[in-house]
Amino acid sequence: MTAGIHVVRHARARRMRLAVDPRDGKVRLTLPPRASLKKALAWAEEQSGWIASQQARLPGSLPLAPGACFPLAGRDIAIDHQPAAPRVPRLESERLVCGGPREGLERRVERWLRGEALRVLSAETAEYAVRAGVIVTRVSIGDPRGRWGSCAASGAIRYSWRLILAPEHVRRATVAHEVAHRIHMNHSPAFHRLVETLFEADPAPARQWLRRNGAALHWVGRPAPPSEAGADRP
């Protein structure tokens, strides 16, 4: 079990801490600067039962395979593999029709999702930028683990492509949040007022939804989880 642990020494750590990331199941052991690595790994080994108990709480992987259902803007979409259909996936009501060979299907579906995310997020960013009277120099997507969006001083905004999997109000609240950073590069009361003005609603429920359900979005398209699982143990 210890072979799968990522060890981090932190200057401000005062005690050993074992954490299991609910987004990918990886185990992280944080140590004070002078702590004994041998003793820390032995302690982590003693926690194998706790790690196993946390594994059952993980959302579980959701491969983008034929017949699987994945969330898309609050809807459940089924992957309908039809080899004779065009290779480029096509959304038809509650189905994503995917042609071509079985091999590489998961990559084609994820590529389609990323393209859809960039298209939708670019349009919504432009919409909110007009409302705010600001310029966004570039919109891009990635797959970060720690944040759903980021805004640079240059005016570039980058999002997690996985936002396209979340309900529409969650996605749009995140876009309003990042566009508001074009005026306030902080989280001051003025910033939060602007987010609410742009979003035209209270964004708190969207933030709460991400806190409760965001980890599950990181398992969409992921392979089966490792033996470790997700939580935090002091």
Tab-separated table of C-alpha atoms in Angstrom:
chain	number	residue	atom	x	y	z
A	1	MET	CA	0.000	0.000	0.000
A	2	THR	CA	2.826	2.394	0.816
A	3	ALA	CA	4.176	2.149	-2.737
A	4	GLY	CA	1.143	4.060	-3.929
A	5	ILE	CA	1.520	6.957	-1.489
A	6	HIS	CA	2.693	10.368	-2.622
A	7	VAL	CA	4.830	11.867	0.158
A	8	VAL	CA	4.950	15.662	0.562
A	9	ARG	CA	6.981	17.584	3.117
A	10	HIS	CA	5.388	20.886	4.089
A	11	ALA	CA	7.266	23.611	5.935
A	12	ARG	CA	4.233	24.558	8.027
A	13	ALA	CA	3.047	21.027	8.790
A	14	ARG	CA	3.084	20.219	12.523
A	15	ARG	CA	2.001	16.590	12.314
A	16	MET	CA	1.607	13.764	9.817
A	17	ARG	CA	-1.527	13.882	7.713
A	18	LEU	CA	-2.923	11.245	5.397
A	19	ALA	CA	-5.317	12.385	2.675
A	20	VAL	CA	-7.019	10.543	-0.152
A	21	ASP	CA	-8.153	12.710	-3.032
A	22	PRO	CA	-11.811	12.043	-3.931
A	23	ARG	CA	-11.109	13.292	-7.464
A	24	ASP	CA	-8.674	10.532	-8.422
A	25	GLY	CA	-8.248	8.232	-5.424
A	26	LYS	CA	-4.549	9.002	-4.931
A	27	VAL	CA	-3.170	8.884	-1.400
A	28	ARG	CA	-1.056	11.781	-0.140
A	29	LEU	CA	1.011	11.721	3.049
A	30	THR	CA	2.029	15.183	4.296
A	31	LEU	CA	4.912	15.389	6.748
A	32	PRO	CA	6.618	18.071	8.838
A	33	PRO	CA	10.087	18.941	7.477
A	34	ARG	CA	12.038	16.812	9.973
A	35	ALA	CA	9.647	13.886	10.410
A	36	SER	CA	10.979	10.366	9.918
A	37	LEU	CA	9.881	8.990	6.554
A	38	LYS	CA	10.228	5.403	7.773
A	39	LYS	CA	7.962	6.010	10.761
A	40	ALA	CA	5.502	7.965	8.631
A	41	LEU	CA	5.192	5.158	6.087
A	42	ALA	CA	4.750	2.613	8.868
A	43	TRP	CA	1.958	4.757	10.317
A	44	ALA	CA	0.341	5.046	6.895
A	45	GLU	CA	0.456	1.276	6.554
A	46	GLU	CA	-1.491	0.997	9.814
A	47	GLN	CA	-4.240	3.125	8.257
A	48	SER	CA	-4.917	0.669	5.424
A	49	GLY	CA	-8.256	-0.264	6.958
A	50	TRP	CA	-9.315	3.358	7.118
A	51	ILE	CA	-8.249	3.854	3.490
A	52	ALA	CA	-10.284	0.826	2.456
A	53	SER	CA	-13.349	2.167	4.259
A	54	GLN	CA	-13.027	5.447	2.401
A	55	GLN	CA	-12.784	3.669	-0.939
A	56	ALA	CA	-16.432	2.701	-0.744
A	57	ARG	CA	-17.375	6.388	-0.598
A	58	LEU	CA	-15.759	7.328	-3.897
A	59	PRO	CA	-18.158	8.248	-6.697
A	60	GLY	CA	-16.663	5.514	-8.872
A	61	SER	CA	-15.307	5.738	-12.394
A	62	LEU	CA	-17.640	6.346	-15.318
A	63	PRO	CA	-15.945	5.217	-18.533
A	64	LEU	CA	-17.254	6.823	-21.723
A	65	ALA	CA	-18.043	3.409	-23.214
A	66	PRO	CA	-20.967	2.128	-25.309
A	67	GLY	CA	-24.184	2.061	-23.316
A	68	ALA	CA	-22.823	4.253	-20.525
A	69	CYS	CA	-24.743	7.316	-19.372
A	70	PHE	CA	-22.984	10.542	-18.484
A	71	PRO	CA	-24.304	13.900	-17.252
A	72	LEU	CA	-24.493	16.803	-19.689
A	73	ALA	CA	-25.827	20.148	-18.512
A	74	GLY	CA	-28.109	18.448	-16.019
A	75	ARG	CA	-29.323	15.680	-18.353
A	76	ASP	CA	-28.351	12.019	-18.524
A	77	ILE	CA	-27.010	11.172	-21.980
A	78	ALA	CA	-26.538	7.596	-23.205
A	79	ILE	CA	-23.654	6.675	-25.493
A	80	ASP	CA	-25.136	4.951	-28.547
A	81	HIS	CA	-22.370	3.299	-30.551
A	82	GLN	CA	-23.396	2.704	-34.180
A	83	PRO	CA	-20.316	1.660	-36.190
A	84	ALA	CA	-21.864	2.701	-39.521
A	85	ALA	CA	-22.657	6.239	-38.295
A	86	PRO	CA	-20.230	9.150	-38.806
A	87	ARG	CA	-17.176	9.052	-36.550
A	88	VAL	CA	-17.912	12.508	-35.142
A	89	PRO	CA	-20.414	12.071	-32.261
A	90	ARG	CA	-23.832	13.641	-32.745
A	91	LEU	CA	-26.262	14.552	-29.951
A	92	GLU	CA	-29.788	13.340	-30.590
A	93	SER	CA	-32.146	14.113	-27.731
A	94	GLU	CA	-30.948	11.919	-24.845
A	95	ARG	CA	-28.422	9.965	-26.923
A	96	LEU	CA	-24.931	10.675	-28.184
A	97	VAL	CA	-24.661	8.731	-31.431
A	98	CYS	CA	-21.065	7.676	-32.043
A	99	GLY	CA	-19.888	5.989	-35.230
A	100	GLY	CA	-16.636	4.401	-36.283
A	101	PRO	CA	-14.788	1.481	-34.725
A	102	ARG	CA	-15.069	0.557	-31.071
A	103	GLU	CA	-11.384	1.256	-30.640
A	104	GLY	CA	-10.796	4.846	-29.606
A	105	LEU	CA	-14.469	5.527	-28.865
A	106	GLU	CA	-13.742	6.926	-25.401
A	107	ARG	CA	-11.249	9.405	-26.862
A	108	ARG	CA	-13.740	10.529	-29.513
A	109	VAL	CA	-16.459	11.075	-26.926
A	110	GLU	CA	-14.154	13.062	-24.633
A	111	ARG	CA	-12.911	15.110	-27.581
A	112	TRP	CA	-16.533	15.917	-28.432
A	113	LEU	CA	-17.239	16.910	-24.821
A	114	ARG	CA	-14.197	19.176	-24.757
A	115	GLY	CA	-15.270	20.818	-27.992
A	116	GLU	CA	-18.781	21.331	-26.669
A	117	ALA	CA	-17.384	22.794	-23.455
A	118	LEU	CA	-15.218	25.280	-25.342
A	119	ARG	CA	-18.088	26.288	-27.601
A	120	VAL	CA	-20.603	26.834	-24.789
A	121	LEU	CA	-18.200	28.424	-22.319
A	122	SER	CA	-16.845	30.799	-24.978
A	123	ALA	CA	-20.360	31.965	-25.850
A	124	GLU	CA	-21.393	32.439	-22.216
A	125	THR	CA	-18.147	34.220	-21.380
A	126	ALA	CA	-18.759	36.650	-24.256
A	127	GLU	CA	-22.309	37.209	-22.999
A	128	TYR	CA	-21.218	38.066	-19.463
A	129	ALA	CA	-18.270	40.144	-20.691
A	130	VAL	CA	-20.699	42.383	-22.587
A	131	ARG	CA	-22.844	42.752	-19.456
A	132	ALA	CA	-19.789	43.649	-17.387
A	133	GLY	CA	-18.320	45.951	-20.033
A	134	VAL	CA	-14.988	44.122	-20.044
A	135	ILE	CA	-12.744	42.433	-22.595
A	136	VAL	CA	-11.787	38.775	-22.312
A	137	THR	CA	-8.719	38.194	-24.460
A	138	ARG	CA	-8.941	34.422	-24.656
A	139	VAL	CA	-11.074	31.514	-23.504
A	140	SER	CA	-9.547	28.056	-23.167
A	141	ILE	CA	-10.257	24.774	-21.417
A	142	GLY	CA	-8.187	22.226	-19.530
A	143	ASP	CA	-8.613	19.509	-16.946
A	144	PRO	CA	-7.332	21.009	-13.676
A	145	ARG	CA	-7.928	19.164	-10.427
A	146	GLY	CA	-8.026	22.124	-8.078
A	147	ARG	CA	-10.252	24.747	-9.665
A	148	TRP	CA	-13.147	25.101	-12.076
A	149	GLY	CA	-11.986	28.339	-13.632
A	150	SER	CA	-9.243	30.934	-13.494
A	151	CYS	CA	-8.835	34.472	-14.770
A	152	ALA	CA	-5.429	35.979	-15.530
A	153	ALA	CA	-4.525	39.656	-15.337
A	154	SER	CA	-4.036	39.526	-19.124
A	155	GLY	CA	-7.766	38.944	-19.551
A	156	ALA	CA	-7.488	35.265	-20.435
A	157	ILE	CA	-9.974	32.898	-18.790
A	158	ARG	CA	-9.474	29.164	-18.525
A	159	TYR	CA	-12.114	26.637	-17.459
A	160	SER	CA	-12.307	22.969	-16.618
A	161	TRP	CA	-13.956	21.217	-19.529
A	162	ARG	CA	-15.889	19.184	-16.967
A	163	LEU	CA	-18.164	22.156	-16.330
A	164	ILE	CA	-20.123	21.030	-19.391
A	165	LEU	CA	-21.156	17.987	-17.323
A	166	ALA	CA	-22.650	20.151	-14.546
A	167	PRO	CA	-26.163	21.641	-14.561
A	168	GLU	CA	-26.521	24.847	-16.558
A	169	HIS	CA	-26.927	27.130	-13.528
A	170	VAL	CA	-23.700	25.768	-12.026
A	171	ARG	CA	-21.777	26.339	-15.252
A	172	ARG	CA	-23.138	29.835	-15.794
A	173	ALA	CA	-22.482	30.880	-12.190
A	174	THR	CA	-18.861	29.811	-12.664
A	175	VAL	CA	-18.600	31.855	-15.862
A	176	ALA	CA	-20.058	34.915	-14.107
A	177	HIS	CA	-17.520	34.402	-11.316
A	178	GLU	CA	-14.550	34.396	-13.688
A	179	VAL	CA	-15.782	37.337	-15.770
A	180	ALA	CA	-16.264	39.359	-12.581
A	181	HIS	CA	-12.551	38.887	-11.926
A	182	ARG	CA	-11.906	41.094	-14.948
A	183	ILE	CA	-12.974	43.969	-12.689
A	184	HIS	CA	-12.127	42.680	-9.222
A	185	MET	CA	-9.061	40.423	-8.985
A	186	ASN	CA	-10.083	39.429	-5.470
A	187	HIS	CA	-13.035	38.034	-3.543
A	188	SER	CA	-14.157	41.249	-1.899
A	189	PRO	CA	-17.799	42.099	-1.142
A	190	ALA	CA	-17.809	44.229	-4.319
A	191	PHE	CA	-16.703	41.205	-6.322
A	192	HIS	CA	-19.480	39.004	-4.935
A	193	ARG	CA	-22.060	41.719	-5.609
A	194	LEU	CA	-20.906	41.900	-9.220
A	195	VAL	CA	-21.123	38.115	-9.635
A	196	GLU	CA	-24.706	38.170	-8.386
A	197	THR	CA	-25.537	41.084	-10.703
A	198	LEU	CA	-24.077	39.339	-13.750
A	199	PHE	CA	-25.606	35.972	-12.890
A	200	GLU	CA	-28.954	37.609	-12.034
A	201	ALA	CA	-29.414	35.203	-9.138
A	202	ASP	CA	-27.742	34.062	-5.948
A	203	PRO	CA	-24.682	31.983	-6.998
A	204	ALA	CA	-24.446	30.257	-3.590
A	205	PRO	CA	-26.524	27.184	-4.617
A	206	ALA	CA	-24.189	26.660	-7.589
A	207	ARG	CA	-21.143	26.764	-5.321
A	208	GLN	CA	-22.823	24.335	-2.934
A	209	TRP	CA	-23.608	21.969	-5.814
A	210	LEU	CA	-19.950	21.914	-6.847
A	211	ARG	CA	-18.835	21.239	-3.278
A	212	ARG	CA	-21.223	18.294	-3.024
A	213	ASN	CA	-20.941	16.873	-6.526
A	214	GLY	CA	-17.810	18.273	-8.119
A	215	ALA	CA	-15.610	15.295	-7.222
A	216	ALA	CA	-17.896	12.946	-9.152
A	217	LEU	CA	-17.357	14.954	-12.344
A	218	HIS	CA	-13.651	14.135	-12.173
A	219	TRP	CA	-14.458	10.425	-12.444
A	220	VAL	CA	-16.304	10.804	-15.763
A	221	GLY	CA	-14.101	9.230	-18.422
A	222	ARG	CA	-11.648	7.920	-15.815
A	223	PRO	CA	-10.436	4.312	-15.649
A	224	ALA	CA	-11.299	2.161	-12.658
A	225	PRO	CA	-10.021	3.690	-9.399
A	226	PRO	CA	-6.910	2.374	-7.655
A	227	SER	CA	-7.184	0.537	-4.352
A	228	GLU	CA	-6.899	3.784	-2.422
A	229	ALA	CA	-9.860	6.067	-1.768
A	230	GLY	CA	-10.967	9.526	-0.794
A	231	ALA	CA	-10.916	11.542	2.402
A	232	ASP	CA	-8.547	13.032	4.965
A	233	ARG	CA	-7.156	11.535	8.159
A	234	PRO	CA	-5.091	13.520	10.688
